[in-house]
Short mmCIF file of C-alpha atoms in Angstrom, two decimals:
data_model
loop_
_atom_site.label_atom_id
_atom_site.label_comp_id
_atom_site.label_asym_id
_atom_site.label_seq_id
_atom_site.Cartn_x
_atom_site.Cartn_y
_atom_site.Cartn_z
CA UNK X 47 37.05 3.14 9.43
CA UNK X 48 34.34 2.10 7.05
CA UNK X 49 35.11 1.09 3.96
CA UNK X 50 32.77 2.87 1.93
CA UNK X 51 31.55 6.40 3.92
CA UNK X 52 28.76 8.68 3.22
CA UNK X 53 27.70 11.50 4.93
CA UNK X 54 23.64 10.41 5.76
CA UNK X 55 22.32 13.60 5.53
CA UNK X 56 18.81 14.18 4.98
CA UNK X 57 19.64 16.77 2.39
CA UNK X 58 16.62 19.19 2.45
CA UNK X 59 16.32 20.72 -0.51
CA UNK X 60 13.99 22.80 -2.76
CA UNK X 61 12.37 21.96 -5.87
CA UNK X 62 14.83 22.80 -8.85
CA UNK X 63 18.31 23.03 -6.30
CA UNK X 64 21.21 21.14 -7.38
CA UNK X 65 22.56 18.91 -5.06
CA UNK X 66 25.74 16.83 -4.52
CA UNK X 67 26.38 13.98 -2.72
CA UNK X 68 30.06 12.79 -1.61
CA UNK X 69 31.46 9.00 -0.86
CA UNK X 70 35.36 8.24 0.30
CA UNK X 71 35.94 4.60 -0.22
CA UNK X 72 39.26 3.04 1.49
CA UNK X 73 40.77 0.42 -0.91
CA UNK X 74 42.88 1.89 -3.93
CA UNK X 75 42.60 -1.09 -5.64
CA UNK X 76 38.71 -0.79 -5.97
CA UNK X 77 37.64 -1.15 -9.59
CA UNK X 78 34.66 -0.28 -10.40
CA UNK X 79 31.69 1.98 -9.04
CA UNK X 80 28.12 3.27 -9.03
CA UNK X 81 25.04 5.09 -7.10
CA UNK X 82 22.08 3.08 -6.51
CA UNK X 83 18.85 4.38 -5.63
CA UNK X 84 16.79 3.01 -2.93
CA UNK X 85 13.18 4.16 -1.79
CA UNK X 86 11.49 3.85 1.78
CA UNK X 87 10.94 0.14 2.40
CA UNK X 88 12.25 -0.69 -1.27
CA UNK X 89 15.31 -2.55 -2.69
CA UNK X 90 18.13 -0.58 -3.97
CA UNK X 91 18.08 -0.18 -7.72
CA UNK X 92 21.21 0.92 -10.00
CA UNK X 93 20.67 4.63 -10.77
CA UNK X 94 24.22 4.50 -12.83
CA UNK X 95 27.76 3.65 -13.25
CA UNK X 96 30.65 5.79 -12.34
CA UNK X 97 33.27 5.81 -14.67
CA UNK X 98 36.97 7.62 -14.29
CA UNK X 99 36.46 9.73 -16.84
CA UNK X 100 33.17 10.98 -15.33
CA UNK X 101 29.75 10.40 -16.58
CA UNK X 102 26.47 12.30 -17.10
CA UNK X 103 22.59 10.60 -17.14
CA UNK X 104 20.02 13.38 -18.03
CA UNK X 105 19.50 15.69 -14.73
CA UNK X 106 22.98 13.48 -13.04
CA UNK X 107 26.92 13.67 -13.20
CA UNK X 108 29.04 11.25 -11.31
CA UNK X 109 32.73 11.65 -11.23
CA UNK X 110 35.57 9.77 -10.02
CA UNK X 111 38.65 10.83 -8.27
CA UNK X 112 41.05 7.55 -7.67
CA UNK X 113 43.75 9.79 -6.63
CA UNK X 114 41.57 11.00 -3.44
CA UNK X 115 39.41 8.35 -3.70
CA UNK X 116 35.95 9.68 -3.83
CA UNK X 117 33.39 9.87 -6.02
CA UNK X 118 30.53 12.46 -6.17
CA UNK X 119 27.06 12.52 -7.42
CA UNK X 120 25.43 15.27 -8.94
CA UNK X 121 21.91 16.13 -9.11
CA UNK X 122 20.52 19.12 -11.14
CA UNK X 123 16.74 20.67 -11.08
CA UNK X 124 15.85 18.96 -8.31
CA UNK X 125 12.24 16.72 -8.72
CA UNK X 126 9.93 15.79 -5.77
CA UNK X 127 10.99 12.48 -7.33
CA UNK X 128 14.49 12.35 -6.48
CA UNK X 129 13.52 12.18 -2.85
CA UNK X 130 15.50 8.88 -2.11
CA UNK X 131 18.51 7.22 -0.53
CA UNK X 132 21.12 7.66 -2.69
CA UNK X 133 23.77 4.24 -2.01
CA UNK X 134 27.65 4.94 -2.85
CA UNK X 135 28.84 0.91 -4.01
CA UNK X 136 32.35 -0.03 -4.83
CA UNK X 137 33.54 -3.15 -5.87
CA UNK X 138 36.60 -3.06 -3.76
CA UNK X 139 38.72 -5.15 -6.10
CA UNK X 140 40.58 -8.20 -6.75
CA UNK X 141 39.34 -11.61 -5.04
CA UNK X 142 36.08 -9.19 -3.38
CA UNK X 143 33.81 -9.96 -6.30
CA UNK X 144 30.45 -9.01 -3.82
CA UNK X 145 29.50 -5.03 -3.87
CA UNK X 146 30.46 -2.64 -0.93
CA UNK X 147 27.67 -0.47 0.02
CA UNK X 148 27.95 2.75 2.11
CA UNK X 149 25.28 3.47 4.29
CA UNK X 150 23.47 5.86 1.98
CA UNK X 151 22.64 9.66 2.37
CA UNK X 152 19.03 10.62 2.55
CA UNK X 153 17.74 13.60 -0.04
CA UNK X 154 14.18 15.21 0.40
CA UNK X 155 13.14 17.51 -2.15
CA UNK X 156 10.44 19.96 -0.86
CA UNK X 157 7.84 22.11 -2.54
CA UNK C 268 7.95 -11.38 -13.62
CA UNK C 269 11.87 -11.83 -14.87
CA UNK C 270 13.31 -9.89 -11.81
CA UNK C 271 14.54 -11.59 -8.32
CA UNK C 272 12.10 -12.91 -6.36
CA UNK C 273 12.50 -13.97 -2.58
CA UNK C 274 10.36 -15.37 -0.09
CA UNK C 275 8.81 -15.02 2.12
CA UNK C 276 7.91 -11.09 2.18
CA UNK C 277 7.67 -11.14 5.93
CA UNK C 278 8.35 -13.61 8.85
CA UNK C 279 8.30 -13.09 12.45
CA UNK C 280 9.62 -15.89 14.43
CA UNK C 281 10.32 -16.42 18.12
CA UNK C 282 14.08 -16.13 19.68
CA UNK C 283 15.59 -19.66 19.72
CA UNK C 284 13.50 -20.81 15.92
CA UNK C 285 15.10 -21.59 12.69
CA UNK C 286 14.02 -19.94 9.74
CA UNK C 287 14.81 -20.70 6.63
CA UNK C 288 14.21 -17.68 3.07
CA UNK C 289 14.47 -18.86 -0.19
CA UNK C 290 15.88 -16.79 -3.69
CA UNK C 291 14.88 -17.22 -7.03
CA UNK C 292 17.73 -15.14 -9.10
CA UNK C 293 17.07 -13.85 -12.28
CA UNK C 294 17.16 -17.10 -14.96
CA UNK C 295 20.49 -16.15 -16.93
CA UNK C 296 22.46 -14.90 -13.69
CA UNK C 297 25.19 -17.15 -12.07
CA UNK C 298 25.93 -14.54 -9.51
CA UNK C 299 23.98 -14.87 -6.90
CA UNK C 300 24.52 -12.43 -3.29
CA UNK C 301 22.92 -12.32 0.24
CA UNK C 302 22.61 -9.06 2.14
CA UNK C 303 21.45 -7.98 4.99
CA UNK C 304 19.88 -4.28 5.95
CA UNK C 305 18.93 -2.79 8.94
CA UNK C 306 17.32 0.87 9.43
CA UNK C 307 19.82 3.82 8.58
CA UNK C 308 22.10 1.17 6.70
CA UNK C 309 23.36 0.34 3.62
CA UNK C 310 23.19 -3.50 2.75
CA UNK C 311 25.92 -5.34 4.83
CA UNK C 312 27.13 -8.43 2.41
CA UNK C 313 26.70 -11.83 3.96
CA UNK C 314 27.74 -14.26 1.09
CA UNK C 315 28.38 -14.63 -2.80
CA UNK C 316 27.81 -17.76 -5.22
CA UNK C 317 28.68 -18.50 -8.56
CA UNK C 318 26.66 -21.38 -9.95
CA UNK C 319 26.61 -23.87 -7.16
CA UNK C 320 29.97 -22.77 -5.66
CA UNK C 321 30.07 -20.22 -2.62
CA UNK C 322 33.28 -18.47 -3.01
CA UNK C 323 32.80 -15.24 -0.32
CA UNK C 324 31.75 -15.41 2.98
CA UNK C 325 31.48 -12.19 5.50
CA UNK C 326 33.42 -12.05 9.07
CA UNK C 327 29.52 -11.04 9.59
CA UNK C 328 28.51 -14.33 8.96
CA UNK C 329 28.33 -15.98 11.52
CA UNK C 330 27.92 -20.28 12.38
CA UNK C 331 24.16 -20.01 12.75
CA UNK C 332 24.04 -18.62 9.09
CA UNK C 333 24.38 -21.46 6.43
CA UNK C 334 23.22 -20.64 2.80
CA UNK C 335 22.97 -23.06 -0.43
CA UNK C 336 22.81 -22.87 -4.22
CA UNK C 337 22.62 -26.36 -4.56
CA UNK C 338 21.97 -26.21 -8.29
CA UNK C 339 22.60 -23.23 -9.65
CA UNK C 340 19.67 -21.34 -9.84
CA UNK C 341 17.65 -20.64 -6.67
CA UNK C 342 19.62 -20.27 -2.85
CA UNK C 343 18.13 -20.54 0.61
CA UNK C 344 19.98 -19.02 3.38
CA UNK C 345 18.96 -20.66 7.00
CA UNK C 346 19.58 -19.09 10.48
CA UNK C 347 19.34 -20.93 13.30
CA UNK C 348 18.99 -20.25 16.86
CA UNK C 349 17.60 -16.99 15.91
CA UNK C 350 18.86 -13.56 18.36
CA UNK C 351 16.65 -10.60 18.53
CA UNK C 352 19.89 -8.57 16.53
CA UNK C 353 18.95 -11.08 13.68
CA UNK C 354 15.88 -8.56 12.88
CA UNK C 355 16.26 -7.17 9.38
CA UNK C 356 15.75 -7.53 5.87
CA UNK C 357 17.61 -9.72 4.28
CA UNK C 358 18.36 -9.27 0.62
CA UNK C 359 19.39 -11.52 -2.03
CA UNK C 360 20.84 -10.13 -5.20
CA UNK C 361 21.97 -11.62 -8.70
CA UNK C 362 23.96 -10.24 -11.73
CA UNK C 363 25.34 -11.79 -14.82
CA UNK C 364 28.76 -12.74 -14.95
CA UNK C 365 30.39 -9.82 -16.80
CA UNK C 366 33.18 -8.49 -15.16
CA UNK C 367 33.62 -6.40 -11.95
CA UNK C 368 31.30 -3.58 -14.01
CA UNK C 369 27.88 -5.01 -13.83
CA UNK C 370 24.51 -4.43 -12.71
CA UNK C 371 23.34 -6.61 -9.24
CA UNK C 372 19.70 -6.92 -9.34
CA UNK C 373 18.15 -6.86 -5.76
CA UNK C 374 14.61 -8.71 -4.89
CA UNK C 375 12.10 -7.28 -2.56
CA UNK C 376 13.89 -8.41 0.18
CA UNK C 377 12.68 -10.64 3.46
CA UNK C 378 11.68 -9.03 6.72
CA UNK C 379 13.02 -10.75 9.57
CA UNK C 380 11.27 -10.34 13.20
CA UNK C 381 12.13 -12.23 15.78
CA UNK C 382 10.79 -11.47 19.00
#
């Protein structure tokens, strides 16, 4: 099992849709998380923190669940834009002190 | 430009050839990471410093992979004995040390062919 899964999509979605994006991680003793952002042939760039109390960005929501452990991403009015691979990272915890990446799930907003 | 900065952009080398990519971190970070991404992946994590000292290794990495900080501030990573499964970008990362909740800045990455 990996330890940080992601369904990899592509998400095809219209202009203006909401969209949400799932990630299970395996190690209860992660501590902290995010979503990065990363565009064809581009590095991966934070897009924001996830925090347990759940946390909102403009047009995003991410939320934590540590008793299920997942966390979720939410996208609202969908922008030609947001067409990207959206990365699920968890530092999995004590004495791991590098990021865990998933393997990313692809969204393309359409016309 | 403040951000990471890693190079070469691109190298193709033959199976067999070292090759050796160099990262410049961002000037106040002493975390400094190496990861490596191929198509339909996230980034796999190869190895961590802080400062000089290289405290995390990957199973992934294997003995033809040896990286250096030797000072601090910029790393090199070297492969040797190169494999065609070697092919893919290899990114080096850097963050400030503030806890497990903080930022890792990625560079532009370096495109590994070998053919």
């Amino acid at each position: 099992r990996k330890e940080v899964e992601q369904d990899p999509g592509p998400f095809n979605v219209p202009e203006g849709a909401t969209v949400a994006f799932n990630c299970t991680y395996s190690n209860s003793a992660s501590q902290s998380f995010f979503w990065y952002r990363q565009d064809c042939r581009k590095e991966p760039k934070l897009l924001m923190s996830v925090y347990s109390s759940g946390n909102e960005d403009g047009r995003f929501t991410a939320q934590l669940n540590r008793a299920s452990q997942y966390i979720s991403l939410l996208i609202r009015d969908s922008k030609l834009s947001d067409s990207a691979t959206y990365l699920c990272v968890v530092n999995m915890g004590p004495g791991r002190r590098a990021l865990t990446f998933g393997s990313g799930t692809r969204l393309q907003v359409q016309p | 430009d403040t951000g990471v900065s890693q190079d070469p952009r691109h190298k193709i080398t033959k199976r067999g050839q070292n090759v050796t990519f160099r990262c410049d971190p961002i000037s106040e970070h002493n975390r400094l990471y190496w990861y490596r991404q191929t198509l339909g992946q996230g980034p796999e994590f190869l190895t961590y410093f802080q400062n000089e000292a290289q405290l995390e290794k990957s199973r992934l990495l294997s003995d033809r992979f040896s990286a250096e900080r030797p000072k601090g501030s910029f790393s090199t990573l070297e492969i040797q004995r190169t494999e065609q499964g070697d092919s893919a970008m290899y990114l080096c990362a850097s963050s400030a040390h503030r806890g497990a909740d903080t930022e890792a800045f990625f560079g532009q990455g370096t495109r590994l062919t070998v053919v």
